[in-house]
PDB file of C-alpha atoms in Angstrom:
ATOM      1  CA  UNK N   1       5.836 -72.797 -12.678  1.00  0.00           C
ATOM      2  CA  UNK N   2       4.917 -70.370 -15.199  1.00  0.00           C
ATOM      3  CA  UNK N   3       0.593 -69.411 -14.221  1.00  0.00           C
ATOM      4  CA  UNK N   4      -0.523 -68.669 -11.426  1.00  0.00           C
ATOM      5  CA  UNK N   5      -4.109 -68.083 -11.388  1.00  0.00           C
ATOM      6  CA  UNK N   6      -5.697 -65.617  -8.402  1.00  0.00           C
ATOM      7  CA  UNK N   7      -9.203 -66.092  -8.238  1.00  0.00           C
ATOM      8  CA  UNK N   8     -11.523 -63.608  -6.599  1.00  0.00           C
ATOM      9  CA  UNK N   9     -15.677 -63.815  -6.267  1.00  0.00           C
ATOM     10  CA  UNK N  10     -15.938 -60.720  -7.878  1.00  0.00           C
ATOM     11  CA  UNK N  11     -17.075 -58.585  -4.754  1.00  0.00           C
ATOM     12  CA  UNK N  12     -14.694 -59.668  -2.308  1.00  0.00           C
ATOM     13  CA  UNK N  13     -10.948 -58.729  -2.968  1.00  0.00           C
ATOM     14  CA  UNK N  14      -8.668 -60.470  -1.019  1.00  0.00           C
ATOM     15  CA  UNK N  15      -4.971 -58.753  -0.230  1.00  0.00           C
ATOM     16  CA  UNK N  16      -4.131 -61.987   1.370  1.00  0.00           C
ATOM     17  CA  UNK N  17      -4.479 -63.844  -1.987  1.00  0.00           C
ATOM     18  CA  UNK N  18      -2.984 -61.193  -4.219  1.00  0.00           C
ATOM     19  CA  UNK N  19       0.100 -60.411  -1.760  1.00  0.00           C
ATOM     20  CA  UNK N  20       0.849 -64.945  -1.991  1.00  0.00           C
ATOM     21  CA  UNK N  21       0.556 -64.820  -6.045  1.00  0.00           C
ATOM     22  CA  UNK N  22       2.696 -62.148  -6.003  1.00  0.00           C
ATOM     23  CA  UNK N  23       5.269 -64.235  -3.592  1.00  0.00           C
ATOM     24  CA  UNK N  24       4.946 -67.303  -5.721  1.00  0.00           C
ATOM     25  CA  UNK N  25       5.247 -65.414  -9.070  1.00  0.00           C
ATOM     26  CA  UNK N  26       8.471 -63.339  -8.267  1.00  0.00           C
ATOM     27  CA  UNK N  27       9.795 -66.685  -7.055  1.00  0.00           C
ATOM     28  CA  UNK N  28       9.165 -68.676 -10.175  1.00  0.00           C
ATOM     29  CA  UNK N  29       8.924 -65.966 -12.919  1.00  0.00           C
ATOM     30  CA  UNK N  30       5.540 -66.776 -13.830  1.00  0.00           C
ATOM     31  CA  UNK N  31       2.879 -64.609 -15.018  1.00  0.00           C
ATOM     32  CA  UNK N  32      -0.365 -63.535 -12.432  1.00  0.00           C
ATOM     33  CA  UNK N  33      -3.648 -64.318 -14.086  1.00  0.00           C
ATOM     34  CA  UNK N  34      -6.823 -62.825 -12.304  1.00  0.00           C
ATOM     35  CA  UNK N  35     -10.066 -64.023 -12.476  1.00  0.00           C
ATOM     36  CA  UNK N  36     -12.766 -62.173 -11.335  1.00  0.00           C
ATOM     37  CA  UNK N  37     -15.862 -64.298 -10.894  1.00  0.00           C
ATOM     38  CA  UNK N  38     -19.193 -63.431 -10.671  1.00  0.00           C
ATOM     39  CA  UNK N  39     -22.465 -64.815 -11.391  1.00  0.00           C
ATOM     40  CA  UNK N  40     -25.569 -62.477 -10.498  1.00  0.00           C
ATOM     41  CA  UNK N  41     -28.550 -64.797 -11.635  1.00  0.00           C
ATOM     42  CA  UNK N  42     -27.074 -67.538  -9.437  1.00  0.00           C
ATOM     43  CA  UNK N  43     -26.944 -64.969  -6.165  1.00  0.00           C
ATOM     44  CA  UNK N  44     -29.960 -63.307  -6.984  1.00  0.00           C
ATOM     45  CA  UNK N  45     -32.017 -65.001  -9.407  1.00  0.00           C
ATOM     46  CA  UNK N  46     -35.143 -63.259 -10.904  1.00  0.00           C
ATOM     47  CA  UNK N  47     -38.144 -62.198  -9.571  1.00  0.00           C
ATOM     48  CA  UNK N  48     -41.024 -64.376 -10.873  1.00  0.00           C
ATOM     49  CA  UNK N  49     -45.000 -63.097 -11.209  1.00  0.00           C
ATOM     50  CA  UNK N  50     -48.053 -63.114 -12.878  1.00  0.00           C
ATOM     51  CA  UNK N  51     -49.384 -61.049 -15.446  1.00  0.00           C
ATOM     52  CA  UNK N  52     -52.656 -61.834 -16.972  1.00  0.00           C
ATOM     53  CA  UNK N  53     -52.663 -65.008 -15.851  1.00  0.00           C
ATOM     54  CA  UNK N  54     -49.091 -65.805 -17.163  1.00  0.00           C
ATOM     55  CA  UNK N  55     -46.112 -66.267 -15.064  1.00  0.00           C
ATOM     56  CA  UNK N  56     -43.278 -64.327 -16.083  1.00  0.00           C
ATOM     57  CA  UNK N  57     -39.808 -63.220 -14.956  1.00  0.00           C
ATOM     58  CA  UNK N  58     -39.266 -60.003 -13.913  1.00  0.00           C
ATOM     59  CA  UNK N  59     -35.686 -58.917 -14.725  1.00  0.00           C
ATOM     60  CA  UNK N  60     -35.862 -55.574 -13.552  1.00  0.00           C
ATOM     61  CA  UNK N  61     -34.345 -56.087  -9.940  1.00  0.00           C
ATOM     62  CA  UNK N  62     -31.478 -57.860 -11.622  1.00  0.00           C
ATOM     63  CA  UNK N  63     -30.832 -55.769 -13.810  1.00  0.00           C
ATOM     64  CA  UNK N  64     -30.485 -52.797 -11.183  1.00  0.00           C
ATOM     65  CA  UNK N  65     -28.577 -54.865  -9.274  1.00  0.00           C
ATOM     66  CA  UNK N  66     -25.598 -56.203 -12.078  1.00  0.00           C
ATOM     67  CA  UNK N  67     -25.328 -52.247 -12.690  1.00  0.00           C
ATOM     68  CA  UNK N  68     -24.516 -51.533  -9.051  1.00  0.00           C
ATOM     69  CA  UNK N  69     -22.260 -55.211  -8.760  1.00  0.00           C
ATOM     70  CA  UNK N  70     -20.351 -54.179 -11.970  1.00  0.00           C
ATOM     71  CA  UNK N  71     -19.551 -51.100 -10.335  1.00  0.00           C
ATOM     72  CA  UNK N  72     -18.032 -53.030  -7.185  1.00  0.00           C
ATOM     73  CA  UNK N  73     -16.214 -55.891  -9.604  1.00  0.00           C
ATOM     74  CA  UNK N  74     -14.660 -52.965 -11.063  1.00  0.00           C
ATOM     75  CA  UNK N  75     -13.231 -51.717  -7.660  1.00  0.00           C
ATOM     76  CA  UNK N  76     -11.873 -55.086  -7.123  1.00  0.00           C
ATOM     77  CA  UNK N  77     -10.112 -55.429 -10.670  1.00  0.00           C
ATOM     78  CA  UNK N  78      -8.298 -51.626  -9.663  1.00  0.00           C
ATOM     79  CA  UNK N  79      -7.250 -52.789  -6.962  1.00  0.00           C
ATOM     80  CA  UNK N  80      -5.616 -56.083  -7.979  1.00  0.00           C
ATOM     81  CA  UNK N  81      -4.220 -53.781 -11.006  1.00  0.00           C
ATOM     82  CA  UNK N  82      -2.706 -51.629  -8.390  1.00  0.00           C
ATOM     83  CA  UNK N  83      -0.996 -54.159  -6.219  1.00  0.00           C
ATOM     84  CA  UNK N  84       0.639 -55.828  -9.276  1.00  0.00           C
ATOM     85  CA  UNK N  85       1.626 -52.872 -11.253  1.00  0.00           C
ATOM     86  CA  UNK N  86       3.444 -51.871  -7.692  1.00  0.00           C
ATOM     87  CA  UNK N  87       4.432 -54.936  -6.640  1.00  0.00           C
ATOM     88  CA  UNK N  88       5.137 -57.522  -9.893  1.00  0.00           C
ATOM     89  CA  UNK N  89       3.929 -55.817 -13.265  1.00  0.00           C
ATOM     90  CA  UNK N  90       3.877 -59.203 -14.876  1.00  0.00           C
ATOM     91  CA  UNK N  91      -0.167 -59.991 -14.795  1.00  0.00           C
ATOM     92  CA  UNK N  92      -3.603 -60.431 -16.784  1.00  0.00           C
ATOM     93  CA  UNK N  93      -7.444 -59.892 -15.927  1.00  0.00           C
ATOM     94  CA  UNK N  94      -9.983 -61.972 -16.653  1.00  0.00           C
ATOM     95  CA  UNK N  95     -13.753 -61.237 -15.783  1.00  0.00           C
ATOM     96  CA  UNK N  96     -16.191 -63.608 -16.363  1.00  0.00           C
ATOM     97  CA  UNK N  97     -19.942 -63.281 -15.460  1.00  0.00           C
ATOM     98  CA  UNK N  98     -20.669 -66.988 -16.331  1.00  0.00           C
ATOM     99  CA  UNK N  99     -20.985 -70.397 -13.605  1.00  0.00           C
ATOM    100  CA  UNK N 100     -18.120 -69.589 -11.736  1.00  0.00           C
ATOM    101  CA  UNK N 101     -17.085 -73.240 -11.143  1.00  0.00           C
ATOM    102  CA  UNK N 102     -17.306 -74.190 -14.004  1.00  0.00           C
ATOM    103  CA  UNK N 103     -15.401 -71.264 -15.644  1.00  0.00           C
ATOM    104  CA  UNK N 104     -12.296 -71.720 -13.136  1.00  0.00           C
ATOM    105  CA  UNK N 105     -12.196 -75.000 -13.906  1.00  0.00           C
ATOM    106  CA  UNK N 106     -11.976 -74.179 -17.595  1.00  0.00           C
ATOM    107  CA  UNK N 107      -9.247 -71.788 -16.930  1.00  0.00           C
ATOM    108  CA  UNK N 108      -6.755 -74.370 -14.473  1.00  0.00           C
ATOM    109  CA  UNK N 109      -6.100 -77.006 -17.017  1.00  0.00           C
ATOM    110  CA  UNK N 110      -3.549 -74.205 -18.340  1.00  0.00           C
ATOM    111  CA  UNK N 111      -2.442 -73.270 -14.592  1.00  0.00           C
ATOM    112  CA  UNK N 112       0.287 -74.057 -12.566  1.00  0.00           C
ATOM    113  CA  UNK N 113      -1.419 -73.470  -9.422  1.00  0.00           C
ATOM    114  CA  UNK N 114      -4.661 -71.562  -7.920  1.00  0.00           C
ATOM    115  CA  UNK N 115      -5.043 -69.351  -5.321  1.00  0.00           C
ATOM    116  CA  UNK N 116      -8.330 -68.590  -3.567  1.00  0.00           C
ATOM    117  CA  UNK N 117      -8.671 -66.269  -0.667  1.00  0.00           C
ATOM    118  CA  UNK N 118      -9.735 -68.137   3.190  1.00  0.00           C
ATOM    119  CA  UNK N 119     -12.954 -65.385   2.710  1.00  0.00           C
ATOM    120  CA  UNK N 120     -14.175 -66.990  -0.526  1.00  0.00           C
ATOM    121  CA  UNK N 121     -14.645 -70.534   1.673  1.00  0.00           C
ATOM    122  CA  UNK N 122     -14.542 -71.354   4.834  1.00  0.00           C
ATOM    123  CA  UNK N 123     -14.164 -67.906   7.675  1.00  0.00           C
ATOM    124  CA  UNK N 124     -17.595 -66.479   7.599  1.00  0.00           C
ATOM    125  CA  UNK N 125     -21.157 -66.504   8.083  1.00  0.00           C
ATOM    126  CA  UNK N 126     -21.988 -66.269   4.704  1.00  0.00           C
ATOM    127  CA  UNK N 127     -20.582 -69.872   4.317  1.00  0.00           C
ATOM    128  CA  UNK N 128     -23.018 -71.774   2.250  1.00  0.00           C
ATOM    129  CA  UNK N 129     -22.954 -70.788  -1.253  1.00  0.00           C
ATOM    130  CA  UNK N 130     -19.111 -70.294  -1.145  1.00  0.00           C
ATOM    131  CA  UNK N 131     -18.474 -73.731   1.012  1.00  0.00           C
ATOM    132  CA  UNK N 132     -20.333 -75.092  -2.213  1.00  0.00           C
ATOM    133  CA  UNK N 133     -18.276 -72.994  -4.438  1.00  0.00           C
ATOM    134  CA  UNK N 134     -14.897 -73.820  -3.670  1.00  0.00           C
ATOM    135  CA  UNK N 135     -15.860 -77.434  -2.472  1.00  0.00           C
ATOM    136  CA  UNK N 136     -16.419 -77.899  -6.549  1.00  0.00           C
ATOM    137  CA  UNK N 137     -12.931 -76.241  -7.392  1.00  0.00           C
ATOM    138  CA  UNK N 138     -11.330 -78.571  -5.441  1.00  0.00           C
ATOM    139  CA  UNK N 139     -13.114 -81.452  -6.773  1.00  0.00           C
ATOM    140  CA  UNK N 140     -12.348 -80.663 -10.228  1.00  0.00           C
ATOM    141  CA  UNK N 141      -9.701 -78.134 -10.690  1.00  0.00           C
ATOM    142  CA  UNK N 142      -7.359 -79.892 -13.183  1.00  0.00           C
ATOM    143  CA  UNK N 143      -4.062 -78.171 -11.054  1.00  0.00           C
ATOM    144  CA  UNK N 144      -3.364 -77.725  -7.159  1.00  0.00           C
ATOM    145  CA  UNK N 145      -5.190 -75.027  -5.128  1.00  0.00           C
ATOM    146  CA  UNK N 146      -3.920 -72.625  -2.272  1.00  0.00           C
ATOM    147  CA  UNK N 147      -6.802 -71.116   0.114  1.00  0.00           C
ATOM    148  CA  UNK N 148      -4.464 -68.996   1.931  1.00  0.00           C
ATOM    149  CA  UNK N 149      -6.174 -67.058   5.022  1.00  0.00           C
ATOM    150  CA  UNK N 150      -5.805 -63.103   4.926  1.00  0.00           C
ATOM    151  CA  UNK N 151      -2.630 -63.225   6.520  1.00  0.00           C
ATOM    152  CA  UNK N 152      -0.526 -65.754   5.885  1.00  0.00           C
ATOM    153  CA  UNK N 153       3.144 -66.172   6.577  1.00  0.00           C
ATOM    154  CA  UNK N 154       6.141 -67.115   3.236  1.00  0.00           C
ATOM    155  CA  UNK N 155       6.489 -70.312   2.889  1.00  0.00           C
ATOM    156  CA  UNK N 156       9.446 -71.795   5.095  1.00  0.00           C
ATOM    157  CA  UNK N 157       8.136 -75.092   7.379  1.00  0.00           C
ATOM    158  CA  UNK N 158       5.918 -77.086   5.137  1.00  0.00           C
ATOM    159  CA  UNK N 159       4.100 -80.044   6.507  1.00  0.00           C
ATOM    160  CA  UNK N 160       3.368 -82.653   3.814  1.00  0.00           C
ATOM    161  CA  UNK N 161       0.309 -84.533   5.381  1.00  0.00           C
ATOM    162  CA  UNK N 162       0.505 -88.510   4.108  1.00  0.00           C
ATOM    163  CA  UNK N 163      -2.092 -91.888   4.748  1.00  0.00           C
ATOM    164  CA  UNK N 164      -0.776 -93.794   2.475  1.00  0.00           C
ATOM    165  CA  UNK N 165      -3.056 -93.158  -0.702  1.00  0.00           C
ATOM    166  CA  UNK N 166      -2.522 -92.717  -4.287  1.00  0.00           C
ATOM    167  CA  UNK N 167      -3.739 -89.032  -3.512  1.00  0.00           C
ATOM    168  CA  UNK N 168      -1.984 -88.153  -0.573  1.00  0.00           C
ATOM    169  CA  UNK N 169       1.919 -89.005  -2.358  1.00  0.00           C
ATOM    170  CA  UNK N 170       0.380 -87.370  -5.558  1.00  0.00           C
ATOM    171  CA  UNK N 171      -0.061 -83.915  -3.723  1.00  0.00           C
ATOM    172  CA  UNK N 172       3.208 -84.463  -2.314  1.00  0.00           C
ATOM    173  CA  UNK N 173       4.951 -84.753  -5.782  1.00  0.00           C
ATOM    174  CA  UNK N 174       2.857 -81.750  -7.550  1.00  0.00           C
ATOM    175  CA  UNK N 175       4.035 -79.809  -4.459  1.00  0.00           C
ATOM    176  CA  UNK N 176       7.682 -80.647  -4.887  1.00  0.00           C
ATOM    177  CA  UNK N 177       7.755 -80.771  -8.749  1.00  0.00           C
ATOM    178  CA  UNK N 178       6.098 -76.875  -8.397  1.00  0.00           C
ATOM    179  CA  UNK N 179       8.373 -75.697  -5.310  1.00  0.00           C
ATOM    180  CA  UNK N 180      11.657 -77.675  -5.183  1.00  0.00           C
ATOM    181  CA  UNK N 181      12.505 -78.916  -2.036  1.00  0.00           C
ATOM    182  CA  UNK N 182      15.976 -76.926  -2.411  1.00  0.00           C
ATOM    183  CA  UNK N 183      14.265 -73.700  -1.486  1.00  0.00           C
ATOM    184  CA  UNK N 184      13.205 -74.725   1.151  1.00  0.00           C
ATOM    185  CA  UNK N 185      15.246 -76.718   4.746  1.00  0.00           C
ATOM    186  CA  UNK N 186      12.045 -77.656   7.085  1.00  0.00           C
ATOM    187  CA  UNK N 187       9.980 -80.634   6.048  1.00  0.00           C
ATOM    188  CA  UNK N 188       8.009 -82.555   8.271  1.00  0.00           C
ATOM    189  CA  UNK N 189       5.629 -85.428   7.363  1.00  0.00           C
ATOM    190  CA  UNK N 190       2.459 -85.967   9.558  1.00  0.00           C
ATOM    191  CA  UNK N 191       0.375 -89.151   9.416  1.00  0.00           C
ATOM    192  CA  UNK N 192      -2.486 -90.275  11.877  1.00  0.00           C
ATOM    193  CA  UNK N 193      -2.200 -93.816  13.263  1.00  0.00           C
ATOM    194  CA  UNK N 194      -4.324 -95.979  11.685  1.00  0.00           C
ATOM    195  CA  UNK N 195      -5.240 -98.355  14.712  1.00  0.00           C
ATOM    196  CA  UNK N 196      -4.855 -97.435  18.483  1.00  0.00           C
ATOM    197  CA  UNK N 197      -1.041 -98.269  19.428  1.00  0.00           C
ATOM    198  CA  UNK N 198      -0.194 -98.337  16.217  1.00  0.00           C
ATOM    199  CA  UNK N 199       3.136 -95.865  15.138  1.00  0.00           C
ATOM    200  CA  UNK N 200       4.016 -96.445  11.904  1.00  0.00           C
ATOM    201  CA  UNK N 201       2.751 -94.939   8.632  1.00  0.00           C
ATOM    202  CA  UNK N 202       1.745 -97.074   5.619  1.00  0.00           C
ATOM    203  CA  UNK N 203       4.091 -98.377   2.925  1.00  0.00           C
ATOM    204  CA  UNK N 204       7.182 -96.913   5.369  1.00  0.00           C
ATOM    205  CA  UNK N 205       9.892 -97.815   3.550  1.00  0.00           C
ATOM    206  CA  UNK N 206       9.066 -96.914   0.261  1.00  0.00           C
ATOM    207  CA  UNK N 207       7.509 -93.860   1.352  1.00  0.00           C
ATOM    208  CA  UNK N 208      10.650 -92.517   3.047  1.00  0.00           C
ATOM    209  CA  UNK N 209      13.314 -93.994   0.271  1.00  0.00           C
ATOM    210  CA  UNK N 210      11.178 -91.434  -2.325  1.00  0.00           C
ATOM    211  CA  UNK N 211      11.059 -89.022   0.086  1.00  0.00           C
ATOM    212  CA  UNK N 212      14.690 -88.640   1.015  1.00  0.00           C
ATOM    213  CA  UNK N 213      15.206 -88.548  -2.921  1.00  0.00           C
ATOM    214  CA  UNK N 214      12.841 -85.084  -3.072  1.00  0.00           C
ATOM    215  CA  UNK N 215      14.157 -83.675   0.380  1.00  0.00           C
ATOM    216  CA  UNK N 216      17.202 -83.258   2.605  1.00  0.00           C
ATOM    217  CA  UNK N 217      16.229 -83.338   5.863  1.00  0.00           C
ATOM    218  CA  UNK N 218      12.657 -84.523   6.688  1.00  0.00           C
ATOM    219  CA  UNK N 219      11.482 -85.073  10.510  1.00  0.00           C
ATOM    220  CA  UNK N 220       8.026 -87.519  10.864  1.00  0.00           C
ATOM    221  CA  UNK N 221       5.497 -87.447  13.571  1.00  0.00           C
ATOM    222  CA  UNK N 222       2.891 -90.371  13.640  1.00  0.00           C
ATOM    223  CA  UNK N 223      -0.585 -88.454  15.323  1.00  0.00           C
ATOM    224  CA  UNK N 224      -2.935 -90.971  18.019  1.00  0.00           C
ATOM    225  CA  UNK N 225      -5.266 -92.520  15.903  1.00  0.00           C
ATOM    226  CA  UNK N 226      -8.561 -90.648  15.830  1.00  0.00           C
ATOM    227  CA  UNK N 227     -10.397 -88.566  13.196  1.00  0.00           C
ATOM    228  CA  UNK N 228      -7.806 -87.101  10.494  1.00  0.00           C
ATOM    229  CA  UNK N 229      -9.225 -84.276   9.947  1.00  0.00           C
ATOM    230  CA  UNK N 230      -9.120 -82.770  13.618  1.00  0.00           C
ATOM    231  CA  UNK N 231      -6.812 -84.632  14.657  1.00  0.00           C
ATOM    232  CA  UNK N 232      -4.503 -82.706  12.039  1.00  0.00           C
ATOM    233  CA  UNK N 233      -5.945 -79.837  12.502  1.00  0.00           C
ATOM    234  CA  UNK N 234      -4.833 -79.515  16.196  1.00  0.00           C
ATOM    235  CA  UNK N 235      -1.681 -80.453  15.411  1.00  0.00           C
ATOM    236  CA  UNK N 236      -1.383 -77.929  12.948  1.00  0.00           C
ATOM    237  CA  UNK N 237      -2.501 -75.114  14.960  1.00  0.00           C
ATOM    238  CA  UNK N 238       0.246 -75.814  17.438  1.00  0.00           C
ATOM    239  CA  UNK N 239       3.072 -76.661  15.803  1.00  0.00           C
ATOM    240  CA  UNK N 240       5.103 -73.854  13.322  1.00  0.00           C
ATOM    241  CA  UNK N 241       4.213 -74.708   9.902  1.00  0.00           C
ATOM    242  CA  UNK N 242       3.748 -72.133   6.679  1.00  0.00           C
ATOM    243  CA  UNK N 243       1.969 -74.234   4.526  1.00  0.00           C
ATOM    244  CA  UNK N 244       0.163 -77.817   4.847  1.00  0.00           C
ATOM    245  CA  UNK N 245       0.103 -80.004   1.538  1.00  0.00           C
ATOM    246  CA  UNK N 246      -2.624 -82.715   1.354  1.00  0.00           C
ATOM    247  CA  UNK N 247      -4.401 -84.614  -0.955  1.00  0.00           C
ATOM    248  CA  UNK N 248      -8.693 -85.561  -1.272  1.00  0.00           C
ATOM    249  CA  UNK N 249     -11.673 -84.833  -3.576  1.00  0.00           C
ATOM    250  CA  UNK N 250     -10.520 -88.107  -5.433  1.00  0.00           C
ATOM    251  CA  UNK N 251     -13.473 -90.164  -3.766  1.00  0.00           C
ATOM    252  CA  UNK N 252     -16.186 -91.584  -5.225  1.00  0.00           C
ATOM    253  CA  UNK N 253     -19.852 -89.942  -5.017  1.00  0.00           C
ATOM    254  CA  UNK N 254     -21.297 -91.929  -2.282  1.00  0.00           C
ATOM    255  CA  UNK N 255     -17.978 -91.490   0.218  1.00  0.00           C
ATOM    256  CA  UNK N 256     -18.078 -87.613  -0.505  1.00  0.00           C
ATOM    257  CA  UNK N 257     -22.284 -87.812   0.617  1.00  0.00           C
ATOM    258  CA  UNK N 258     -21.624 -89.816   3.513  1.00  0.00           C
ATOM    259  CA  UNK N 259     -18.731 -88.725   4.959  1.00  0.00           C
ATOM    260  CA  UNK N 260     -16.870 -84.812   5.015  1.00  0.00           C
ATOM    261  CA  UNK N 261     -13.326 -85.353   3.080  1.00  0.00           C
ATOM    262  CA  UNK N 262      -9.724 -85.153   5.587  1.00  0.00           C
ATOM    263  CA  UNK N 263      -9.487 -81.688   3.860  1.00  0.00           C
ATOM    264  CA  UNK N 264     -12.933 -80.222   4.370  1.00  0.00           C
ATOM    265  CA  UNK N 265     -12.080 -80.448   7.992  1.00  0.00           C
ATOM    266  CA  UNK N 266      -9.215 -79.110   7.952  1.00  0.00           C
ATOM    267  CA  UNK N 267      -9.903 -75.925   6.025  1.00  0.00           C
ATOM    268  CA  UNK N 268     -12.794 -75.275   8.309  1.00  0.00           C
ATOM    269  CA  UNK N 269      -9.906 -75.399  11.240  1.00  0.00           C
ATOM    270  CA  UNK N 270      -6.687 -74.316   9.961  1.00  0.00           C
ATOM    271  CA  UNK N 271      -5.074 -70.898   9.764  1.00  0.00           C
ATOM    272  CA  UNK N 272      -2.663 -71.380   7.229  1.00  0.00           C
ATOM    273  CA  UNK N 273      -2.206 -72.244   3.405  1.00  0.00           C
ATOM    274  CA  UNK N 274      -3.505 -75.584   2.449  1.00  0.00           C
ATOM    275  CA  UNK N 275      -2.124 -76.747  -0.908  1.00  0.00           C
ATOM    276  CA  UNK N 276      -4.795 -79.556  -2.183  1.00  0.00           C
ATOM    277  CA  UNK N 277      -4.506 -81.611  -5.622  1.00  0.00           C
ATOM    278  CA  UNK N 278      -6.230 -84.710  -6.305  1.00  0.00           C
ATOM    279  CA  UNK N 279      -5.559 -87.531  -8.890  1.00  0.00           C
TER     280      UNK N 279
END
């Protein structure tokens, strides 16, 4: 791993997220990229009117507004500058005042990894414009993302959620291929019964002969069938983990509409890093 990308909306620093690139960097050597992102006409838009019979935009308010923002995205750049120049000196800043999906998707097909702070998506009121925000990252970042809450733990217990998909294995393998498993001693894999009764996982054998190849000791718990995402969400939230790897936003359109992903769920539940990657 040699990028890790920290990405703040502009106005809301996160220590949480800085203080985990920082862990992840020192332990892999790679560089800390932040990007700062804001986008003012989105938040704000501008104030249409009427003159002489015209409509017309008035840019004024926005205009007042981006000076007084630019001011507060500049706080938040100092301070990440601060915490790395203390803490790991090896970073860059980017600020970019364009769509911010869009542009942090541009900047993670040259990423190892992004990290996004539990404020910027799912812990407060202020919930719908971000929800939207990071649901799109995670839909079509081009490397895994970390939403790590404020406060969250090194990694030592990782749980490596599994159903059996194409998606759920592939987050598995980015995971290991981006943190070997030698680093690390506690593994355990946690699967939701597909039928009532039922106590196996899909595809068992195989699943466990690749898995034993990746990691030395692995425990498994098979959850009551129910619905995944609380289902592993309570599970989660009492039992010791440091980090929960999982994979979704690979679904079609029309599954995505109809029903909220395994991950959604559980980022609107959990307290502690949730690695996501899709295929």
């Amino acid at each position: 791993m040699k990028k890790v990308i920290v990405a703040f909306d502009g106005l809301h620093f996160s220590k949480g997220a800085v203080n985990y690139a920082i862990q992840l960097a020192k332990d892999s050597g790679s560089v800390i990229t932040g990007v700062f992102l804001h986008d003012l006409y989105y938040r704000y838009g501008a104030s249409a009117t009427v003159l002489e019979g015209q409509p017309y935009f008035d840019a004024s308010p926005l205009l007042k507004l981006a000076e007084e923002e630019e001011v507060e995205l500049n706080k938040s750049i100092q301070q990440f500058e601060w915490y790395c120049k203390e803490f790991y000196p090896h970073y860059e800043v980017i600020k970019d005042m364009g769509i911010p999906d869009y542009d942090l998707v541009r900047e993670s097909r040259f990423a190892d990894v992004i990290i996004v702070g539990g404020e910027v998506s799912f812990t407060e009121e202020k919930q719908k414009a971000n929800n939207q925000f990071v649901k799109e990252l995670l839909k079509d970042a081009e490397c895994p993302v970390i939403v790590v809450p404020e406060d969250p733990d090194p990694i030592h217990h990782i749980t490596l959620t599994y159903d059996g998909s194409a998606s759920s294995v592939f987050a598995i393998k980015q995971f290991l291929y981006l943190f070997p498993a030698k680093r690390y001693k506690e593994f355990t894999v946690v699967s939701v019964a597909e039928k009532e009764g039922s106590m196996t996982i899909p595809r068992e054998e195989a699943f466990i002969n690749f898995l034993k190849k990746q990691v030395s000791t692995v425990s498994f718990e098979v959850l009551p069938h129910g619905n995944p995402g609380e289902t592993l969400a309570n599970y989660i939230n009492t039992h010791r983990t440091s980090i929960v790897v999982m994979g979704s936003y690979g679904r079609n359109v029309l599954s995505r509409i109809l029903h909220k992903s395994t991950s959604e769920e559980l980022l609107e539940n959990l307290k502690v890093p949730v690695f996501i990657t899709h295929i």
